[in-house]
C-alpha cells in the first residue's frame, strides 16, 4: 500500500437474457515491481492471517466507491440497476465501526447506498452471529444489500442462510465448472437455484467459462453470471470500455 502497488480489477456480472452488464465484483490485484503479478490466493490469505486485511479492506471499499463514482458521473451505469460487489473479510466485519466505515466511503464518493452489495462468506458468522446480523440489518436499513459468496462450500450453509439477511446467493465456481460433465455437480446447482428461487433470492453463477455451462444454467432459470465467457477481471479503464459496448435498455 505504501508503494501504491495494489490496484482493483472489476469482473462484470451479466444478465444473459439481455447480455447487459448489471454489476461488477471488485477484486484486489498486486503487481510487485520485481516479482510481477502476485496470486491473490496467496497474498490475501497472508493479509487475513496478519490482520493487515483491515487496512487493505478499507482501501478496497474506498477505491471501489471512488472508481464507480467516476462511472456514475460519466453516465455509464444506472444507479437504480447496478450492483457494485465488494468482498468483506470476517476480520473487517468484526470492527466495531465497520458500518460507519461503509457509510463514510459511500457518502464521500457520492455512491448510492443501494448500489453497494457486500459479499460475505460463512466464515463471517462463526465468531459472533448475533453481532453480524445486527450490523447487516443496520446497513440494510441504509440501503446496502448482501450476497452469500461461495455458496455450497461450507458445512452449515442452510443453517446460516436461514438467519442471515442476504438477498443473493453466488454459486461457487467449483460446481459450475463441472456441472456439464458431473451429474452430482449438476444436481447441486439445480438444488441451489431451486432453493434460491423458492426463498425469493437472486442467484448468480460464478466461474462461467463455456457456453455450454451458461446454457445449462439458463435451463434452470439462472440468468445472472460472471466468468471468463464474458470477461476476465479488468482494470477500470477496460471495464469502462465494456460498459460502453454493452447493449442499452430500451
mmCIF file of C-alpha atoms in Angstrom:
data_model
loop_
_atom_site.group_PDB
_atom_site.id
_atom_site.type_symbol
_atom_site.label_atom_id
_atom_site.label_comp_id
_atom_site.label_asym_id
_atom_site.label_seq_id
_atom_site.Cartn_x
_atom_site.Cartn_y
_atom_site.Cartn_z
ATOM 1 C CA UNK A 1 0.000 0.000 0.000
ATOM 2 C CA UNK A 2 2.806 2.408 0.837
ATOM 3 C CA UNK A 3 4.329 1.885 -2.636
ATOM 4 C CA UNK A 4 0.921 2.103 -4.350
ATOM 5 C CA UNK A 5 1.265 -1.388 -5.852
ATOM 6 C CA UNK A 6 -2.314 -2.526 -5.209
ATOM 7 C CA UNK A 7 -4.983 -1.985 -7.844
ATOM 8 C CA UNK A 8 -8.567 -3.081 -8.282
ATOM 9 C CA UNK A 9 -9.843 -5.058 -11.234
ATOM 10 C CA UNK A 10 -13.533 -5.461 -11.935
ATOM 11 C CA UNK A 11 -15.286 -8.556 -13.269
ATOM 12 C CA UNK A 12 -18.619 -7.856 -14.956
ATOM 13 C CA UNK A 13 -21.807 -9.607 -13.893
ATOM 14 C CA UNK A 14 -24.047 -10.257 -16.873
ATOM 15 C CA UNK A 15 -27.757 -10.817 -17.402
ATOM 16 C CA UNK A 16 -27.700 -13.471 -20.118
ATOM 17 C CA UNK A 17 -31.229 -12.561 -21.236
ATOM 18 C CA UNK A 18 -30.071 -9.160 -22.497
ATOM 19 C CA UNK A 19 -26.273 -9.584 -22.436
ATOM 20 C CA UNK A 20 -26.143 -6.414 -20.338
ATOM 21 C CA UNK A 21 -23.629 -5.722 -17.571
ATOM 22 C CA UNK A 22 -25.711 -5.390 -14.404
ATOM 23 C CA UNK A 23 -22.945 -5.449 -11.804
ATOM 24 C CA UNK A 24 -19.256 -5.873 -11.092
ATOM 25 C CA UNK A 25 -17.162 -7.594 -8.469
ATOM 26 C CA UNK A 26 -14.160 -5.617 -7.228
ATOM 27 C CA UNK A 27 -11.056 -7.821 -6.981
ATOM 28 C CA UNK A 28 -7.686 -6.924 -5.472
ATOM 29 C CA UNK A 29 -4.544 -7.255 -7.603
ATOM 30 C CA UNK A 30 -0.876 -6.805 -6.646
ATOM 31 C CA UNK A 31 1.824 -6.035 -9.198
ATOM 32 C CA UNK A 32 5.214 -6.404 -7.496
ATOM 33 C CA UNK A 33 7.899 -4.255 -9.179
ATOM 34 C CA UNK A 34 10.448 -7.117 -9.262
ATOM 35 C CA UNK A 35 8.371 -10.289 -8.986
ATOM 36 C CA UNK A 36 5.482 -9.263 -11.211
ATOM 37 C CA UNK A 37 1.826 -10.101 -10.583
ATOM 38 C CA UNK A 38 1.186 -11.984 -7.335
ATOM 39 C CA UNK A 39 -1.502 -14.606 -6.787
ATOM 40 C CA UNK A 40 -4.477 -13.281 -4.783
ATOM 41 C CA UNK A 41 -4.966 -16.805 -3.425
ATOM 42 C CA UNK A 42 -1.613 -16.445 -1.658
ATOM 43 C CA UNK A 43 -1.305 -12.818 -0.589
ATOM 44 C CA UNK A 44 -4.912 -12.329 0.538
ATOM 45 C CA UNK A 45 -4.525 -15.232 2.985
ATOM 46 C CA UNK A 46 -1.424 -13.506 4.384
ATOM 47 C CA UNK A 47 -3.361 -10.247 4.708
ATOM 48 C CA UNK A 48 -6.095 -12.130 6.571
ATOM 49 C CA UNK A 49 -3.758 -14.024 8.897
ATOM 50 C CA UNK A 50 -1.682 -10.946 9.749
ATOM 51 C CA UNK A 51 -4.631 -8.615 10.320
ATOM 52 C CA UNK A 52 -3.452 -6.285 7.540
ATOM 53 C CA UNK A 53 -6.732 -7.032 5.758
ATOM 54 C CA UNK A 54 -8.333 -4.378 7.979
ATOM 55 C CA UNK A 55 -6.314 -1.565 6.420
ATOM 56 C CA UNK A 56 -6.353 -3.056 2.928
ATOM 57 C CA UNK A 57 -10.060 -3.879 3.137
ATOM 58 C CA UNK A 58 -10.861 -0.254 3.956
ATOM 59 C CA UNK A 59 -8.772 0.822 0.959
ATOM 60 C CA UNK A 60 -10.584 -1.670 -1.329
ATOM 61 C CA UNK A 61 -14.000 -0.362 -0.347
ATOM 62 C CA UNK A 62 -12.944 3.267 -0.716
ATOM 63 C CA UNK A 63 -11.195 2.680 -4.051
ATOM 64 C CA UNK A 64 -14.185 0.753 -5.422
ATOM 65 C CA UNK A 65 -16.504 3.606 -4.457
ATOM 66 C CA UNK A 66 -14.126 6.185 -5.957
ATOM 67 C CA UNK A 67 -13.897 4.242 -9.225
ATOM 68 C CA UNK A 68 -17.639 3.842 -9.587
ATOM 69 C CA UNK A 69 -18.317 7.455 -8.720
ATOM 70 C CA UNK A 70 -16.441 8.209 -11.970
ATOM 71 C CA UNK A 71 -18.645 5.830 -13.949
ATOM 72 C CA UNK A 72 -21.747 7.362 -12.376
ATOM 73 C CA UNK A 73 -20.652 10.886 -13.320
ATOM 74 C CA UNK A 74 -19.988 9.686 -16.873
ATOM 75 C CA UNK A 75 -23.482 8.199 -17.098
ATOM 76 C CA UNK A 76 -22.129 4.729 -17.889
ATOM 77 C CA UNK A 77 -24.116 2.949 -15.183
ATOM 78 C CA UNK A 78 -27.634 3.267 -13.890
ATOM 79 C CA UNK A 79 -27.521 3.515 -10.085
ATOM 80 C CA UNK A 80 -31.012 2.001 -9.923
ATOM 81 C CA UNK A 81 -29.975 -1.099 -11.868
ATOM 82 C CA UNK A 82 -26.361 -1.892 -10.992
ATOM 83 C CA UNK A 83 -24.565 -3.703 -8.157
ATOM 84 C CA UNK A 84 -21.049 -2.842 -7.036
ATOM 85 C CA UNK A 85 -19.958 -6.029 -5.250
ATOM 86 C CA UNK A 86 -17.186 -5.873 -2.645
ATOM 87 C CA UNK A 87 -15.895 -8.854 -0.664
ATOM 88 C CA UNK A 88 -15.745 -8.349 3.089
ATOM 89 C CA UNK A 89 -13.500 -10.415 5.342
ATOM 90 C CA UNK A 90 -14.603 -11.767 8.737
ATOM 91 C CA UNK A 91 -11.993 -9.565 10.446
ATOM 92 C CA UNK A 92 -13.414 -6.464 8.791
ATOM 93 C CA UNK A 93 -16.917 -7.298 9.880
ATOM 94 C CA UNK A 94 -15.764 -7.613 13.490
ATOM 95 C CA UNK A 95 -14.663 -3.971 13.550
ATOM 96 C CA UNK A 96 -16.952 -2.049 15.887
ATOM 97 C CA UNK A 97 -17.131 0.857 13.417
ATOM 98 C CA UNK A 98 -17.484 -1.279 10.277
ATOM 99 C CA UNK A 99 -20.914 0.074 9.323
ATOM 100 C CA UNK A 100 -19.679 3.649 9.801
ATOM 101 C CA UNK A 101 -16.665 2.956 7.539
ATOM 102 C CA UNK A 102 -19.003 1.751 4.806
ATOM 103 C CA UNK A 103 -21.250 4.774 5.237
ATOM 104 C CA UNK A 104 -18.298 7.201 5.062
ATOM 105 C CA UNK A 105 -16.947 5.708 1.823
ATOM 106 C CA UNK A 106 -20.329 5.833 0.105
ATOM 107 C CA UNK A 107 -21.068 9.399 1.238
ATOM 108 C CA UNK A 108 -17.586 10.710 0.429
ATOM 109 C CA UNK A 109 -17.766 9.445 -3.151
ATOM 110 C CA UNK A 110 -21.482 10.115 -3.668
ATOM 111 C CA UNK A 111 -22.302 6.480 -4.420
ATOM 112 C CA UNK A 112 -25.904 5.494 -3.581
ATOM 113 C CA UNK A 113 -26.228 3.016 -0.708
ATOM 114 C CA UNK A 114 -28.455 0.839 -2.879
ATOM 115 C CA UNK A 115 -25.649 0.276 -5.384
ATOM 116 C CA UNK A 116 -23.358 -1.463 -2.890
ATOM 117 C CA UNK A 117 -23.635 -5.207 -2.379
ATOM 118 C CA UNK A 118 -21.294 -6.653 0.245
ATOM 119 C CA UNK A 119 -20.250 -10.254 -0.376
ATOM 120 C CA UNK A 120 -19.811 -12.382 2.726
ATOM 121 C CA UNK A 121 -18.859 -15.997 3.324
ATOM 122 C CA UNK A 122 -19.835 -18.328 6.114
ATOM 123 C CA UNK A 123 -16.584 -17.523 7.897
ATOM 124 C CA UNK A 124 -18.060 -14.145 8.723
ATOM 125 C CA UNK A 125 -20.611 -15.582 11.139
ATOM 126 C CA UNK A 126 -18.527 -18.138 13.002
ATOM 127 C CA UNK A 127 -17.254 -15.815 15.730
ATOM 128 C CA UNK A 128 -20.302 -13.715 16.574
ATOM 129 C CA UNK A 129 -23.521 -14.456 14.708
ATOM 130 C CA UNK A 130 -25.754 -12.007 16.571
ATOM 131 C CA UNK A 131 -23.341 -9.100 16.134
ATOM 132 C CA UNK A 132 -23.042 -9.929 12.439
ATOM 133 C CA UNK A 133 -26.808 -9.958 11.968
ATOM 134 C CA UNK A 134 -27.167 -6.643 13.833
ATOM 135 C CA UNK A 135 -24.548 -4.973 11.607
ATOM 136 C CA UNK A 136 -26.138 -6.397 8.479
ATOM 137 C CA UNK A 137 -29.563 -5.062 9.457
ATOM 138 C CA UNK A 138 -28.043 -1.650 10.230
ATOM 139 C CA UNK A 139 -26.518 -1.450 6.748
ATOM 140 C CA UNK A 140 -29.637 -2.857 5.078
ATOM 141 C CA UNK A 141 -31.644 -0.078 6.725
ATOM 142 C CA UNK A 142 -29.391 2.385 4.870
ATOM 143 C CA UNK A 143 -29.955 0.570 1.561
ATOM 144 C CA UNK A 144 -26.875 -1.694 1.311
ATOM 145 C CA UNK A 145 -27.523 -5.327 0.328
ATOM 146 C CA UNK A 146 -25.674 -8.609 0.929
ATOM 147 C CA UNK A 147 -24.706 -11.676 -1.067
ATOM 148 C CA UNK A 148 -23.606 -15.059 0.267
ATOM 149 C CA UNK A 149 -20.427 -15.885 -1.651
ATOM 150 C CA UNK A 150 -19.137 -19.391 -2.492
ATOM 151 C CA UNK A 151 -22.473 -20.869 -1.522
ATOM 152 C CA UNK A 152 -22.484 -24.640 -1.065
ATOM 153 C CA UNK A 153 -18.868 -24.980 0.033
ATOM 154 C CA UNK A 154 -19.408 -24.568 3.787
ATOM 155 C CA UNK A 155 -20.587 -27.041 6.380
ATOM 156 C CA UNK A 156 -23.765 -25.328 7.502
ATOM 157 C CA UNK A 157 -24.858 -23.055 4.676
ATOM 158 C CA UNK A 158 -28.543 -23.784 5.181
ATOM 159 C CA UNK A 159 -28.386 -23.010 8.903
ATOM 160 C CA UNK A 160 -26.724 -19.677 8.284
ATOM 161 C CA UNK A 161 -28.826 -18.852 5.262
ATOM 162 C CA UNK A 162 -31.927 -19.120 7.418
ATOM 163 C CA UNK A 163 -30.593 -16.449 9.780
ATOM 164 C CA UNK A 164 -28.621 -14.060 7.599
ATOM 165 C CA UNK A 165 -30.451 -11.265 5.746
ATOM 166 C CA UNK A 166 -28.872 -11.862 2.337
ATOM 167 C CA UNK A 167 -30.757 -11.291 -0.911
ATOM 168 C CA UNK A 168 -28.341 -13.032 -3.296
ATOM 169 C CA UNK A 169 -26.616 -16.413 -3.489
ATOM 170 C CA UNK A 170 -23.466 -16.871 -5.539
ATOM 171 C CA UNK A 171 -22.968 -20.446 -6.749
ATOM 172 C CA UNK A 172 -19.342 -21.437 -6.247
ATOM 173 C CA UNK A 173 -17.396 -21.861 -9.462
ATOM 174 C CA UNK A 174 -16.299 -25.387 -8.482
ATOM 175 C CA UNK A 175 -19.878 -26.593 -9.024
ATOM 176 C CA UNK A 176 -20.439 -24.528 -12.163
ATOM 177 C CA UNK A 177 -17.199 -25.678 -13.780
ATOM 178 C CA UNK A 178 -18.062 -29.376 -13.685
ATOM 179 C CA UNK A 179 -21.865 -29.210 -13.913
ATOM 180 C CA UNK A 180 -21.888 -30.101 -17.631
ATOM 181 C CA UNK A 181 -19.751 -33.213 -17.008
ATOM 182 C CA UNK A 182 -20.552 -34.342 -13.466
ATOM 183 C CA UNK A 183 -24.185 -35.310 -12.708
ATOM 184 C CA UNK A 184 -23.612 -34.729 -8.978
ATOM 185 C CA UNK A 185 -22.460 -31.139 -9.519
ATOM 186 C CA UNK A 186 -25.351 -30.595 -11.922
ATOM 187 C CA UNK A 187 -27.809 -31.700 -9.225
ATOM 188 C CA UNK A 188 -26.157 -29.448 -6.634
ATOM 189 C CA UNK A 189 -26.505 -26.463 -8.968
ATOM 190 C CA UNK A 190 -30.142 -27.377 -9.662
ATOM 191 C CA UNK A 191 -30.852 -27.613 -5.929
ATOM 192 C CA UNK A 192 -29.179 -24.272 -5.125
ATOM 193 C CA UNK A 193 -31.052 -22.454 -7.899
ATOM 194 C CA UNK A 194 -34.400 -24.034 -6.932
ATOM 195 C CA UNK A 195 -33.864 -23.182 -3.259
ATOM 196 C CA UNK A 196 -32.871 -19.594 -4.081
ATOM 197 C CA UNK A 197 -35.974 -19.142 -6.193
ATOM 198 C CA UNK A 198 -38.228 -20.603 -3.510
ATOM 199 C CA UNK A 199 -36.736 -18.221 -0.923
ATOM 200 C CA UNK A 200 -37.078 -15.228 -3.223
ATOM 201 C CA UNK A 201 -33.310 -14.789 -3.556
ATOM 202 C CA UNK A 202 -31.346 -13.697 -6.607
ATOM 203 C CA UNK A 203 -28.803 -16.267 -7.774
ATOM 204 C CA UNK A 204 -25.516 -15.534 -9.573
ATOM 205 C CA UNK A 205 -23.295 -18.239 -11.081
ATOM 206 C CA UNK A 206 -19.549 -17.745 -10.724
ATOM 207 C CA UNK A 207 -16.796 -19.034 -12.981
ATOM 208 C CA UNK A 208 -18.814 -19.452 -16.192
ATOM 209 C CA UNK A 209 -16.210 -20.156 -18.863
ATOM 210 C CA UNK A 210 -18.076 -22.118 -21.531
ATOM 211 C CA UNK A 211 -21.243 -21.506 -23.488
ATOM 212 C CA UNK A 212 -22.483 -24.991 -22.539
ATOM 213 C CA UNK A 213 -22.288 -24.016 -18.851
ATOM 214 C CA UNK A 214 -24.331 -20.878 -19.455
ATOM 215 C CA UNK A 215 -26.941 -22.765 -21.463
ATOM 216 C CA UNK A 216 -27.294 -25.323 -18.676
ATOM 217 C CA UNK A 217 -27.760 -22.526 -16.119
ATOM 218 C CA UNK A 218 -30.392 -20.850 -18.282
ATOM 219 C CA UNK A 219 -32.423 -24.048 -18.435
ATOM 220 C CA UNK A 220 -32.662 -23.661 -14.630
ATOM 221 C CA UNK A 221 -33.793 -20.037 -14.931
ATOM 222 C CA UNK A 222 -30.414 -18.814 -13.683
ATOM 223 C CA UNK A 223 -29.522 -15.911 -15.964
ATOM 224 C CA UNK A 224 -27.027 -13.868 -13.945
ATOM 225 C CA UNK A 225 -23.393 -14.916 -14.217
ATOM 226 C CA UNK A 226 -19.787 -13.838 -14.171
ATOM 227 C CA UNK A 227 -16.752 -15.543 -15.644
ATOM 228 C CA UNK A 228 -14.263 -15.712 -18.466
ATOM 229 C CA UNK A 229 -17.005 -16.494 -21.007
ATOM 230 C CA UNK A 230 -17.799 -12.784 -20.948
ATOM 231 C CA UNK A 231 -14.696 -11.211 -19.417
ATOM 232 C CA UNK A 232 -11.809 -11.698 -17.064
ATOM 233 C CA UNK A 233 -11.462 -9.153 -14.254
ATOM 234 C CA UNK A 234 -10.126 -5.985 -15.901
ATOM 235 C CA UNK A 235 -8.779 -2.590 -14.787
ATOM 236 C CA UNK A 236 -11.211 0.317 -14.571
ATOM 237 C CA UNK A 237 -10.277 1.716 -17.997
ATOM 238 C CA UNK A 238 -11.101 -1.595 -19.697
ATOM 239 C CA UNK A 239 -14.255 -2.003 -17.641
ATOM 240 C CA UNK A 240 -15.334 1.427 -18.866
ATOM 241 C CA UNK A 241 -14.931 0.191 -22.466
ATOM 242 C CA UNK A 242 -17.016 -2.923 -21.700
ATOM 243 C CA UNK A 243 -19.777 -0.692 -20.333
ATOM 244 C CA UNK A 244 -19.675 1.468 -23.452
ATOM 245 C CA UNK A 245 -20.120 -1.656 -25.568
ATOM 246 C CA UNK A 246 -22.910 -3.249 -23.525
ATOM 247 C CA UNK A 247 -26.437 -3.189 -25.021
ATOM 248 C CA UNK A 248 -28.631 -0.364 -23.767
ATOM 249 C CA UNK A 249 -32.072 -0.849 -22.274
ATOM 250 C CA UNK A 250 -34.984 0.037 -24.493
#
